[in-house]
CSV table of C-alpha atoms and ligand atoms in Angstrom, one decimal:
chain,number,residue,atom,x,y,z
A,26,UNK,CA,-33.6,9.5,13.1
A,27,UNK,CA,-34.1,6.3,11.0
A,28,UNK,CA,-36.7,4.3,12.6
A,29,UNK,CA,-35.9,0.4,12.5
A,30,UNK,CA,-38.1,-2.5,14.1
A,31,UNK,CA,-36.4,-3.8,17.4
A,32,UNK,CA,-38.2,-6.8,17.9
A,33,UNK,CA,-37.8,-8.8,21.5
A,34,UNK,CA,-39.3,-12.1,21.7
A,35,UNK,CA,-42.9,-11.6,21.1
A,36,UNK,CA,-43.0,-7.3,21.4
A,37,UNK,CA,-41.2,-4.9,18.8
A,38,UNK,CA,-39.5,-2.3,21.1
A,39,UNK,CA,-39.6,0.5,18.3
A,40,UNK,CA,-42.8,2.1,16.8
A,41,UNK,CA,-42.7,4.1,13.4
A,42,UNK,CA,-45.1,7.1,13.6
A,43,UNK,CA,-45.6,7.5,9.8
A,44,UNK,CA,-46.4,3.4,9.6
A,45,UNK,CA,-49.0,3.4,12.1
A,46,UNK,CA,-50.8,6.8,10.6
A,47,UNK,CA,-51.2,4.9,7.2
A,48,UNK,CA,-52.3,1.9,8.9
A,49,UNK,CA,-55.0,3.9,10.4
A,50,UNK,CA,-56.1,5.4,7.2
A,51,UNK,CA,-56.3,2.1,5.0
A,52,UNK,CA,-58.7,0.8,8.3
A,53,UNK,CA,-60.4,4.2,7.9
A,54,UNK,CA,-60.4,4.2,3.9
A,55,UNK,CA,-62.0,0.3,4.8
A,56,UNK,CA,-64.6,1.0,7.3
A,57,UNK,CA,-65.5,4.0,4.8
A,58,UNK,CA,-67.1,1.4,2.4
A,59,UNK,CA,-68.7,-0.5,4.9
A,60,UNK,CA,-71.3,2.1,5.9
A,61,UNK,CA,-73.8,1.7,8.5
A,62,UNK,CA,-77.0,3.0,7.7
A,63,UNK,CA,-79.4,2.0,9.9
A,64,UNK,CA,-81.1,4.5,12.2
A,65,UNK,CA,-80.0,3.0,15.7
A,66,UNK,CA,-76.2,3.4,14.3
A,67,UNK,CA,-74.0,5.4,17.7
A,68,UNK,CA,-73.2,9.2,17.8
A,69,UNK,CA,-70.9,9.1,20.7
A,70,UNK,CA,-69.0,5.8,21.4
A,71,UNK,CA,-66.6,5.1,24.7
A,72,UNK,CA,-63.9,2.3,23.7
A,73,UNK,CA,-61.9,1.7,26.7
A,74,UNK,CA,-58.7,-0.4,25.2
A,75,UNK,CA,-58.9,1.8,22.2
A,76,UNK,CA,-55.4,2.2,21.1
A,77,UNK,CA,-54.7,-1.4,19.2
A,78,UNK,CA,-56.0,-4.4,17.8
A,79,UNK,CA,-59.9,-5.1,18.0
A,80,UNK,CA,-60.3,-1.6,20.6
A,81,UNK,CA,-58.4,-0.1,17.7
A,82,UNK,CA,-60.6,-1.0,14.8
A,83,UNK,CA,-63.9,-0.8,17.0
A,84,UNK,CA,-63.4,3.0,16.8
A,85,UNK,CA,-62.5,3.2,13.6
A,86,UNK,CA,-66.1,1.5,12.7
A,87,UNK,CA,-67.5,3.8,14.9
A,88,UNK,CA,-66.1,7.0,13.4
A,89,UNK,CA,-65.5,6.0,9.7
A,90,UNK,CA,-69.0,3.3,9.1
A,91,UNK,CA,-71.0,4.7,11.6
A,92,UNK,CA,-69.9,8.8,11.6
A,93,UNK,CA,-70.2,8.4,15.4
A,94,UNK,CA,-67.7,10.8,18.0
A,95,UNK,CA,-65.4,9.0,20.0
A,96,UNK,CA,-63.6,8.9,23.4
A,97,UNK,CA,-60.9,6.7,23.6
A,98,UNK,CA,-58.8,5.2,26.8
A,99,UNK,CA,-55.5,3.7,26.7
A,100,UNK,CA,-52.3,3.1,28.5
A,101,UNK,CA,-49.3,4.1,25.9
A,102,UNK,CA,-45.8,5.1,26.0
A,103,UNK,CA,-45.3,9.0,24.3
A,104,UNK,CA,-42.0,9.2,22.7
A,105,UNK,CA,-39.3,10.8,25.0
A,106,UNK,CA,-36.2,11.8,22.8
A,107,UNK,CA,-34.8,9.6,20.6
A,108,UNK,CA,-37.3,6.3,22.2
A,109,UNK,CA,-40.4,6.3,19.8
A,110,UNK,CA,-43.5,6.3,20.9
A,111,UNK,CA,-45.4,2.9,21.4
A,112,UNK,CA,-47.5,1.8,18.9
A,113,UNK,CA,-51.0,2.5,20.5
A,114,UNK,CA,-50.0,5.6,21.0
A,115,UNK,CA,-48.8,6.8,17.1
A,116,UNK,CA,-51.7,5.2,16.3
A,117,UNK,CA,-54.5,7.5,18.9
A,118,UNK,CA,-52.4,10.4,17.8
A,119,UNK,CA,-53.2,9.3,14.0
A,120,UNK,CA,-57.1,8.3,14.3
A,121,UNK,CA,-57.7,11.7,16.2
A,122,UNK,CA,-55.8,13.5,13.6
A,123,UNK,CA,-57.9,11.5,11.1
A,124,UNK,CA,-61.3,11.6,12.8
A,125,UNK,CA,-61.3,15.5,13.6
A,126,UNK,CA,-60.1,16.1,9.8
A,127,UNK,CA,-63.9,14.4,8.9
A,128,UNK,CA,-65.1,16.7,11.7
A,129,UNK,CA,-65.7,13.9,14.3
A,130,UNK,CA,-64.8,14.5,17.6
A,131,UNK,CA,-61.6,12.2,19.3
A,132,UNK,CA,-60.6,12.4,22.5
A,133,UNK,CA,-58.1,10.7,24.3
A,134,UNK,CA,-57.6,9.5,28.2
A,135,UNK,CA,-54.2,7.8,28.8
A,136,UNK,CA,-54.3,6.0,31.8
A,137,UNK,CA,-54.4,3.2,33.9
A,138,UNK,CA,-58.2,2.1,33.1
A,139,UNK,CA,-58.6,0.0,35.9
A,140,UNK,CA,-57.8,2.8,38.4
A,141,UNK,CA,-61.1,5.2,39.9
A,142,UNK,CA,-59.1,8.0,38.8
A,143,UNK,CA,-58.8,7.2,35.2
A,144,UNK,CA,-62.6,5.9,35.6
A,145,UNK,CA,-63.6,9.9,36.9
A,146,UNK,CA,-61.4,11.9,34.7
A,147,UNK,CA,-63.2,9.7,31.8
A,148,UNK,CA,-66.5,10.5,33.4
A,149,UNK,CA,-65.3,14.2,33.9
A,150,UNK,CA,-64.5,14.2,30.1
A,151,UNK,CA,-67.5,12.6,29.0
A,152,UNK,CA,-69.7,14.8,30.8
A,153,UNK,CA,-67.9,17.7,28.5
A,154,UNK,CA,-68.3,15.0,25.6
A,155,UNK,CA,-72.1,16.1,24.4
A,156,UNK,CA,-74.6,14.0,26.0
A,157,UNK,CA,-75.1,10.1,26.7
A,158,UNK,CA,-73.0,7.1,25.3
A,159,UNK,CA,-74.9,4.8,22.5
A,160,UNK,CA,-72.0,2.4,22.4
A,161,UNK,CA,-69.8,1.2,24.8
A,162,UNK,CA,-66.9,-1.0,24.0
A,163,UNK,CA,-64.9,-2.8,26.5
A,164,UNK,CA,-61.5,-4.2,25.1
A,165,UNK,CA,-58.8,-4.6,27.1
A,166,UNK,CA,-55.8,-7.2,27.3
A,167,UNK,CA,-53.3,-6.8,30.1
A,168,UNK,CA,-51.4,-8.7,32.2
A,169,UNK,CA,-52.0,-7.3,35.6
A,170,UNK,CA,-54.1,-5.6,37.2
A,171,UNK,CA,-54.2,-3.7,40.7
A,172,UNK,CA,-57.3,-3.7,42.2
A,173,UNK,CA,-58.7,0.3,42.7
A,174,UNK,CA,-60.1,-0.9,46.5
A,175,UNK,CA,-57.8,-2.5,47.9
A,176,UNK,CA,-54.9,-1.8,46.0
A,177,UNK,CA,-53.7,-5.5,45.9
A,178,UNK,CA,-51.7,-5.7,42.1
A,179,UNK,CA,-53.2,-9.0,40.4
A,180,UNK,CA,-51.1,-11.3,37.8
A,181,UNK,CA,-52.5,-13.1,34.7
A,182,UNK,CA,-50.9,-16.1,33.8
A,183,UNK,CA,-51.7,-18.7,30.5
A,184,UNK,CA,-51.8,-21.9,32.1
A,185,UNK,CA,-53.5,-24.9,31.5
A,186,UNK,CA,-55.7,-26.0,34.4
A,187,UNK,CA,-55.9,-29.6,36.1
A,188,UNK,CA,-52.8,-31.0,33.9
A,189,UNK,CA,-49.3,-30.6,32.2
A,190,UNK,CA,-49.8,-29.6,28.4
A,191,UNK,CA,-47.9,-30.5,26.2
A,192,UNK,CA,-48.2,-29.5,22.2
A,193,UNK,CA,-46.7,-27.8,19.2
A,194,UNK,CA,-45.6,-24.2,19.2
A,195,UNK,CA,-43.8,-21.9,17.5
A,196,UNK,CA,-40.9,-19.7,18.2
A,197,UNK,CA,-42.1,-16.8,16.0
A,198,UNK,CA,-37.8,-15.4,16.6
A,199,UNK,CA,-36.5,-18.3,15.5
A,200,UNK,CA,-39.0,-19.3,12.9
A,201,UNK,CA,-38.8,-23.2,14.3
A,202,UNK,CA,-41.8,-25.1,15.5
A,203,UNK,CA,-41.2,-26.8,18.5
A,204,UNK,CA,-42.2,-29.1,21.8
A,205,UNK,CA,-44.0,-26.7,24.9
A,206,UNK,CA,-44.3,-28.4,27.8
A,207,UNK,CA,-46.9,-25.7,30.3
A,208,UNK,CA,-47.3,-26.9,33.7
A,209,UNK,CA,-51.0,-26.6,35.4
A,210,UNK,CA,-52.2,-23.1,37.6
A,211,UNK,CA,-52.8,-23.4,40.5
A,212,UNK,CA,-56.0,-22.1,42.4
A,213,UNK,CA,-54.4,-18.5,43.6
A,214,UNK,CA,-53.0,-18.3,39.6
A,215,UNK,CA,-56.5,-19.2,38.3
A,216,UNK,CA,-58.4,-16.8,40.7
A,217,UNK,CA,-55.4,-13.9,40.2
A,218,UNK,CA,-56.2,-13.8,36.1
A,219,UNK,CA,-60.0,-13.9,36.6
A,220,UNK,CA,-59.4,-10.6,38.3
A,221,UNK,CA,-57.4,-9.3,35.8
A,222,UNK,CA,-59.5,-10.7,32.3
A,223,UNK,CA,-62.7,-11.3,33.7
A,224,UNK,CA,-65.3,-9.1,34.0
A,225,UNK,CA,-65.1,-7.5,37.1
A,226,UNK,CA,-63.3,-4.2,35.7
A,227,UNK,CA,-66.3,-3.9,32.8
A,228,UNK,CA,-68.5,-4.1,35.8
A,229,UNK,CA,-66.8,-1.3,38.0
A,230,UNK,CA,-66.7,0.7,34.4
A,231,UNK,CA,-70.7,0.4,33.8
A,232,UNK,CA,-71.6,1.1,37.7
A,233,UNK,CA,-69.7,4.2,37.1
A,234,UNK,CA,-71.1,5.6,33.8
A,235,UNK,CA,-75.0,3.9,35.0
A,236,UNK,CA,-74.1,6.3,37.9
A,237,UNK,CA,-72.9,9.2,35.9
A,238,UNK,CA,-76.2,8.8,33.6
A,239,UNK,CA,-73.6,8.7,31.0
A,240,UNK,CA,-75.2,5.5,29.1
A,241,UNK,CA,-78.2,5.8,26.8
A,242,UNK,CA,-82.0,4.6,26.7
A,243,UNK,CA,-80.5,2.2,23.8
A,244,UNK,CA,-77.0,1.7,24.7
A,245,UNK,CA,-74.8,-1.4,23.5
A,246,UNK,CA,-72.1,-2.6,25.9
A,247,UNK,CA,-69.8,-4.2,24.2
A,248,UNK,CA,-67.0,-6.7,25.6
A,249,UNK,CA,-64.9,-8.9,23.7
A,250,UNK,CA,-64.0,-13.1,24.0
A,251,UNK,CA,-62.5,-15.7,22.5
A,252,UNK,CA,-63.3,-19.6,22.2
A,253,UNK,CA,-61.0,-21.1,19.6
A,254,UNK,CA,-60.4,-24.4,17.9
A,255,UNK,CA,-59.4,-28.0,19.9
A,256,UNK,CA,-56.1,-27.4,19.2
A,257,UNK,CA,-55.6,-24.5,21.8
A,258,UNK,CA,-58.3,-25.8,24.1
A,259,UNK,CA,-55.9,-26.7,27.0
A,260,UNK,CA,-54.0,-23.6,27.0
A,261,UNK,CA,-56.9,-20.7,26.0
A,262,UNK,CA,-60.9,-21.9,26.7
A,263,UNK,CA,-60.1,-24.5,29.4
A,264,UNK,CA,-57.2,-22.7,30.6
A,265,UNK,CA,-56.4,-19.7,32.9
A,266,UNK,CA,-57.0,-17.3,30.8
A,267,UNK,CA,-60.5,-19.2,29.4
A,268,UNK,CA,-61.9,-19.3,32.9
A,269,UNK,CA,-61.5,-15.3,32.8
A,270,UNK,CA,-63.6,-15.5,30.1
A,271,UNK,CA,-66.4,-17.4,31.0
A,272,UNK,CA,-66.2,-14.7,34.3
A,273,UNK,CA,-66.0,-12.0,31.5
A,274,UNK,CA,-69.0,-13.9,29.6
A,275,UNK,CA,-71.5,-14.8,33.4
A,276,UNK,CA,-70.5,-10.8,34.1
A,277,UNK,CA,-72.7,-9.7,30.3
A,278,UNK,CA,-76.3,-10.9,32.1
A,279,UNK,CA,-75.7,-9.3,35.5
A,280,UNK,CA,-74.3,-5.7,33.8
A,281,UNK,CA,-77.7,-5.9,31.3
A,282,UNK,CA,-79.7,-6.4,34.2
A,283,UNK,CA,-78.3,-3.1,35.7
A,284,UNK,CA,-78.6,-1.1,32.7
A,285,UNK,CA,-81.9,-2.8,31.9
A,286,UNK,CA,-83.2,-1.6,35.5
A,287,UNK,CA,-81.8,1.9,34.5
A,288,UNK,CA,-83.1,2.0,31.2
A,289,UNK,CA,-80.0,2.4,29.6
A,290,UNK,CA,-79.9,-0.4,26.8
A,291,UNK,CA,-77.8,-3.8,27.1
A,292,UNK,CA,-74.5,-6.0,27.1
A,293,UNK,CA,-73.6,-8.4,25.2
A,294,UNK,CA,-70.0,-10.5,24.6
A,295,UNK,CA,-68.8,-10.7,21.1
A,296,UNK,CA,-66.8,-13.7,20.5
A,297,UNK,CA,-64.2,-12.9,18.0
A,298,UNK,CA,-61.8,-14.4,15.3
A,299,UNK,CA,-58.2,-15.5,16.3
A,300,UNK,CA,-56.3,-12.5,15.1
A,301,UNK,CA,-52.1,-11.4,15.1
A,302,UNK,CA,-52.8,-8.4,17.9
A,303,UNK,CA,-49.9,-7.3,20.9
A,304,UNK,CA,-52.2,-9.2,23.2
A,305,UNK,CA,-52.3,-12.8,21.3
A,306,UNK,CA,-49.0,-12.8,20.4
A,307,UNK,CA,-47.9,-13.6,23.7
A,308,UNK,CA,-50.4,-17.0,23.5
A,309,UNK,CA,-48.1,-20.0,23.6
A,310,UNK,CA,-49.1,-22.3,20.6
A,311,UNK,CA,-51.6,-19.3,19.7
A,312,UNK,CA,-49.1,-18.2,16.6
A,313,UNK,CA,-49.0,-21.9,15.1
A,314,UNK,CA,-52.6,-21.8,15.3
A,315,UNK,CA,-53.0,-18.2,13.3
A,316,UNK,CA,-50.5,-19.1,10.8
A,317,UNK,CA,-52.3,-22.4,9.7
A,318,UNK,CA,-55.5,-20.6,9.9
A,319,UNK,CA,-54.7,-17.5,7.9
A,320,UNK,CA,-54.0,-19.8,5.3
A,321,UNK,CA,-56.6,-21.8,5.2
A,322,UNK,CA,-59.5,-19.1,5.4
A,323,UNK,CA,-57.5,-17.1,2.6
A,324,UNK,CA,-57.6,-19.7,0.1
A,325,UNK,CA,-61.4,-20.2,1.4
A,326,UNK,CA,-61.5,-16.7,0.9
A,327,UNK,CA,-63.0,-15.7,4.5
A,328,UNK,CA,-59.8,-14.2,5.9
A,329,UNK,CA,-60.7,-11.3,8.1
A,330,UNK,CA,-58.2,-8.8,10.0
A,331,UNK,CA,-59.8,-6.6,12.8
A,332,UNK,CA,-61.4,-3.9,11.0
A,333,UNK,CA,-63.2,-6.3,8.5
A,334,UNK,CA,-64.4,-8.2,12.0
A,335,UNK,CA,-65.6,-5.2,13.5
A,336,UNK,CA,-67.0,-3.8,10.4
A,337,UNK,CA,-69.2,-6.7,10.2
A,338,UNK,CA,-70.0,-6.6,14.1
A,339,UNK,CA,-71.2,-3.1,13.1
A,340,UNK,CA,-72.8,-4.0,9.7
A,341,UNK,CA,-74.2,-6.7,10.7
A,342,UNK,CA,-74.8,-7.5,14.2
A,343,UNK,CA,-75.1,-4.7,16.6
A,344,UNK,CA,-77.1,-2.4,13.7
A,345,UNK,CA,-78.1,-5.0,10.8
A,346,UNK,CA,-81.6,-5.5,10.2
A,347,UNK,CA,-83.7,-7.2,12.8
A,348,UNK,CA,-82.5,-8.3,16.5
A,349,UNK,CA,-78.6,-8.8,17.2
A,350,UNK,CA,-78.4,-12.6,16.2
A,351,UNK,CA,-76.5,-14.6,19.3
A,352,UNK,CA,-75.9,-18.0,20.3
A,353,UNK,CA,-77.2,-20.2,23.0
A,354,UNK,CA,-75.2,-18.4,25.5
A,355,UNK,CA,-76.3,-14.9,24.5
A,356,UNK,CA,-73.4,-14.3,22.8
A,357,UNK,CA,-72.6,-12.5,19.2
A,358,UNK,CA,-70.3,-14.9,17.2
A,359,UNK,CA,-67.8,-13.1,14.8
A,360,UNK,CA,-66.0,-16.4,15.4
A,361,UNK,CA,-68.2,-18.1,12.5
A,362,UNK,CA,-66.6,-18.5,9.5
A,363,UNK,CA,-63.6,-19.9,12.0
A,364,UNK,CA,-65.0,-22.1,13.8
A,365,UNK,CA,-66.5,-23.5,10.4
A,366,UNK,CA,-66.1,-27.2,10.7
A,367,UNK,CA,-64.8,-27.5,7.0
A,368,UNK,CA,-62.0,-24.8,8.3
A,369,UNK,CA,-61.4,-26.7,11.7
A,370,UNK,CA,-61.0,-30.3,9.7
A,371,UNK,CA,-58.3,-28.6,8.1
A,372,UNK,CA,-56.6,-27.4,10.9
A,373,UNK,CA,-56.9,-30.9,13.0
A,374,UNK,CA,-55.5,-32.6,9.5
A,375,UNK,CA,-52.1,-30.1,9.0
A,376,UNK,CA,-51.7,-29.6,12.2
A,377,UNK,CA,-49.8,-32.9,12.9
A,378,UNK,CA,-47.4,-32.5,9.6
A,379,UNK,CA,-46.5,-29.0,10.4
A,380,UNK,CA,-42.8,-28.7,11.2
A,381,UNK,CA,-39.8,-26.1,11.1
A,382,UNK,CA,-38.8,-27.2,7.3
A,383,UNK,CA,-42.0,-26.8,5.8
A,384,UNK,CA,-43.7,-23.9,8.0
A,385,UNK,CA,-44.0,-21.4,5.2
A,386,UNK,CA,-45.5,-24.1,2.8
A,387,UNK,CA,-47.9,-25.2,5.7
A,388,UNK,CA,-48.9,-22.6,7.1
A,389,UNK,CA,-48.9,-18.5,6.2
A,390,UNK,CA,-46.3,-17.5,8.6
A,391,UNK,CA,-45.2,-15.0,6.5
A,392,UNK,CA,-48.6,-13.2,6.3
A,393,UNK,CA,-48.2,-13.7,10.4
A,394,UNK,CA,-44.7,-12.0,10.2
A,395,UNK,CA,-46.0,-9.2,7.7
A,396,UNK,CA,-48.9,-8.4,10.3
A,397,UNK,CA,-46.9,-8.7,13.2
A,398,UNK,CA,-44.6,-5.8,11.5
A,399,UNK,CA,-47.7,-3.8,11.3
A,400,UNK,CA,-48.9,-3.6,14.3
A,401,UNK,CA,-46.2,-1.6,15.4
A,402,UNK,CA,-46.3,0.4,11.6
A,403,UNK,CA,-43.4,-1.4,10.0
A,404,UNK,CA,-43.1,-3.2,6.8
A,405,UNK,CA,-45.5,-1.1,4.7
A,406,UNK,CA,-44.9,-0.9,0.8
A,407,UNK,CA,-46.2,2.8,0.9
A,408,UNK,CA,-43.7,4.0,3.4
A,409,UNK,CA,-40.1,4.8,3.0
A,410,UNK,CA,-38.2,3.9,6.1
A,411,UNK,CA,-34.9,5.2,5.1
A,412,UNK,CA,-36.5,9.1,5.5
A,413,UNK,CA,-35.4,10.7,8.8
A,414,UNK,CA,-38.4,11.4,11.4
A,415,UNK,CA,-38.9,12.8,14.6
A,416,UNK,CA,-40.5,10.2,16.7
A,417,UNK,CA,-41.5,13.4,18.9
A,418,UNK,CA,-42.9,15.4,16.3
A,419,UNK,CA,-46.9,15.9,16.1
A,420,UNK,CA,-48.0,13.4,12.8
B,19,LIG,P1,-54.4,-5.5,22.2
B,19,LIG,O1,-53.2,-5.8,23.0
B,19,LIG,O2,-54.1,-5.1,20.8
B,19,LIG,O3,-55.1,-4.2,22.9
B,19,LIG,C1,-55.3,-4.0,24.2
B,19,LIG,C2,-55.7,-2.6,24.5
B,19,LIG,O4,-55.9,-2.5,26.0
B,19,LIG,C3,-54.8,-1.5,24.1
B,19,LIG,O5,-55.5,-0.4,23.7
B,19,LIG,C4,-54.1,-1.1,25.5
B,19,LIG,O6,-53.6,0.2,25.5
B,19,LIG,C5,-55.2,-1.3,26.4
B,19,LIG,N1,-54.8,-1.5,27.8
B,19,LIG,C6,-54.1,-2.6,28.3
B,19,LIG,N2,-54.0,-2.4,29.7
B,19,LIG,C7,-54.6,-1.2,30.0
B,19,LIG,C8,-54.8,-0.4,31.1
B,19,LIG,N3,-54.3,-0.9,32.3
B,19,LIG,N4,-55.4,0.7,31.1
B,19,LIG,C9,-55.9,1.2,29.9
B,19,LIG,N5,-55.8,0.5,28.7
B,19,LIG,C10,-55.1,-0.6,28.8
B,19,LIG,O7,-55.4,-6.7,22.4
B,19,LIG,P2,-56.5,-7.3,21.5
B,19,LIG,O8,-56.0,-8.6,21.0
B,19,LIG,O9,-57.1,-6.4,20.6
B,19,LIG,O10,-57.6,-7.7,22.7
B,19,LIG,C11,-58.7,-6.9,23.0
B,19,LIG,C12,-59.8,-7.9,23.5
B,19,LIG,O11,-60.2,-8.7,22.3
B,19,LIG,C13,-59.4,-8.8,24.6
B,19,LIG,O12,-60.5,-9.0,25.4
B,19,LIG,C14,-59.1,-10.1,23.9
B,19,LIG,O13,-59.2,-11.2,24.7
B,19,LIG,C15,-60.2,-10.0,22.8
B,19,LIG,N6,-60.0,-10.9,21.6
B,19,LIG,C16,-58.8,-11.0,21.0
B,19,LIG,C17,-58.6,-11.9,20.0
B,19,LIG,C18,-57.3,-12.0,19.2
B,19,LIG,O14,-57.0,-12.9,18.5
B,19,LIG,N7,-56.4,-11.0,19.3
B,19,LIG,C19,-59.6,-12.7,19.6
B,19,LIG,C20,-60.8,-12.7,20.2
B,19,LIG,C21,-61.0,-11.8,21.3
């Protein structure tokens, strides 16, 4: 069949299998140039959330920069007669095609990660894996979450906190920038996506592989954050979905305690760069903000997409020379060269004259579009989308 994007508010409903495997290789051909060479680099890394966006391109540093094998966990959608696949999963189905070809090992877990029973069939796996984990990485995004003890099914929600907020957004369909009025969470909505994006799951996950004796002398576990600019304050670092990450962030000490008193290595948060993933597309005002910004850092010439950001977590941070450089709250910042405050004078000065006429001067929403496309493996000049595929058949 011909494969054709189906896009539905902020998701793409269609996948295209042959998109997503070259996407996979440029981020492989990428991370290929960015070797890691230092002697601490990982043999065997766990990315839970491995499927797309940051998870995604984690692995791929870790097999392509680093040479390391990997197991990856993920909750995707196989195709089922004429429905593609989603995304995440063309795209597993494509790295392990990839990484085995290089004679790596890949393999895959598809499942419900904050379940025990995906937690023991990963443990079951990695016991089968060949020996200890040297890297963890922890990188999921999800809306809900049911708790594995009680079974109680948890919501996230993206809500200011303490007052209405209103701002500038942008309705990425309709291409218009317009007025968002959010109201304020309360407590229960506040408390309900703490337990789904804070860091009680990454807890439960190194309890499990501490008690496995699946984690390393010198392990690195790995979780991911995000701060951001004034702009989005209200809605992302002071808002619901902020105050899971600060829980996420006050979780890092108390897991490195635990793996320190096992001597199994340490945790730290990496704050990353606002990026166009599944999971941030869904931000309200979140896709104004990336627009302006891509523009901005490509004429500074400090645009990153997620495998340059986790190359350089790689390169730099976790295995460059000397300690893993962090800030006053112990966490990596891949954030930099965003939060520059040459870049965020820019963004406080457009964003005021941005409107729906002169979007695609202002801002680069058409690099936002482009990307958007890609995630899901569309839109690619090296890909001819008029040939017939079988959205069943093995890549
Ligand atoms: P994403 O939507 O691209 O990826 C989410 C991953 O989680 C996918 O692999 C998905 O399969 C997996 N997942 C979701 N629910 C699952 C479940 N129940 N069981 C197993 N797997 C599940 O998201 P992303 O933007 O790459 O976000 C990853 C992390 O990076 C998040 O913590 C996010 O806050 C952080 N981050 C993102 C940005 C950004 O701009 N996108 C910036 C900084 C930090």
């Amino acid at each position: 069949m011909i494969i054709k994007p189906r896009i539905k508010g902020f998701v793409c409903i269609t996948s295209h299998p042959v998109g997503c495997l070259e996407n996979i290789r440029e981020q492989a051909t990428y991370a290929k140039t960015q070797l890691v060479t230092d002697d601490r680099k990982p043999k065997r890394v766990l990315v839970i959330g491995s499927s797309t966006g940051y998870g995604l391109s984690s692995r791929i540093s870790a097999a392509f920069s680093c040479g390391a094998d990997t197991l990856g966990v993920y909750f995707e959608r196989p195709a089922a007669g004429e429905r593609t696949a989603s995304a995440g999963h063309y795209n597993s189905e494509a790295f392990c095609k990839l990484a085995r070809e290089s004679g790596l090992k890949a393999e895959d877990v598809n499942g419900d990660a904050f379940s025990n029973e995906i937690k023991e069939e990963v443990i079951a796996k990695a016991k089968e894996f060949g020996g200890t984990f040297d890297l963890v990485i922890y990188s999921l995004a999800s809306p809900r979450r049911t708790d594995p003890v009680d079974g109680t099914n948890y919501r996230a929600c993206l809500k200011p906190i303490g007052a209405i907020y209103k701002n500038k957004t942008l309705d990425t369909d309709r291409k218009e920038v317009k007025e968002v009025t959010i109201d304020p969470a309360n407590e229960d909505e506040i408390f309900q996506t703490e337990k789904v994006m804070g860091g009680e799951d990454w807890e439960a996950w190194t309890d499990a592989l501490l008690d496995a004796g699946l984690l390393s002398a010198d392990c690195l576990n790995i979780a991911y954050s995000y701060i951001g600019p004034q702009v989005t304050q209200p809605i992302y670092r002071n808002g619901t979905i902020g105050r899971a990450k600060l829980h996420l962030e006050n979780t890092a000490a108390r897991i490195t305690e635990k793996m320190k008193n096992a001597g199994s290595g340490k945790a730290y948060v990496s704050v990353n760069k606002a990026l166009v993933t599944q999971a941030s597309s869904a931000i309200p005002v979140v896709p104004l903000y990336v627009s302006i910004l891509y523009k901005i850092m490509q004429e500074l010439g400090t645009h990153e997409g997620c495998i340059e950001q986790t190359c350089r977590l790689f390169k730099d941070r976790l295995y460059g020379e000397g300690q893993t450089q962090v800030d006053q709250e112990n966490r990596i910042r891949l954030d930099d060269w965003e939060m520059e405050p040459s870049v965020q004078q820019k963004i406080i000065d457009i964003w005021p004259t941005v409107n729906t006429e002169n979007l695609y001067e202002k801002t680069s929403f058409e690099l936002y579009q482009k990307e958007f496309h890609k995630l899901f493996g569309f839109g690619r000049e090296d890909v001819d989308y008029e040939l017939d595929v079988d959205p069943s058949a093995p890549l």
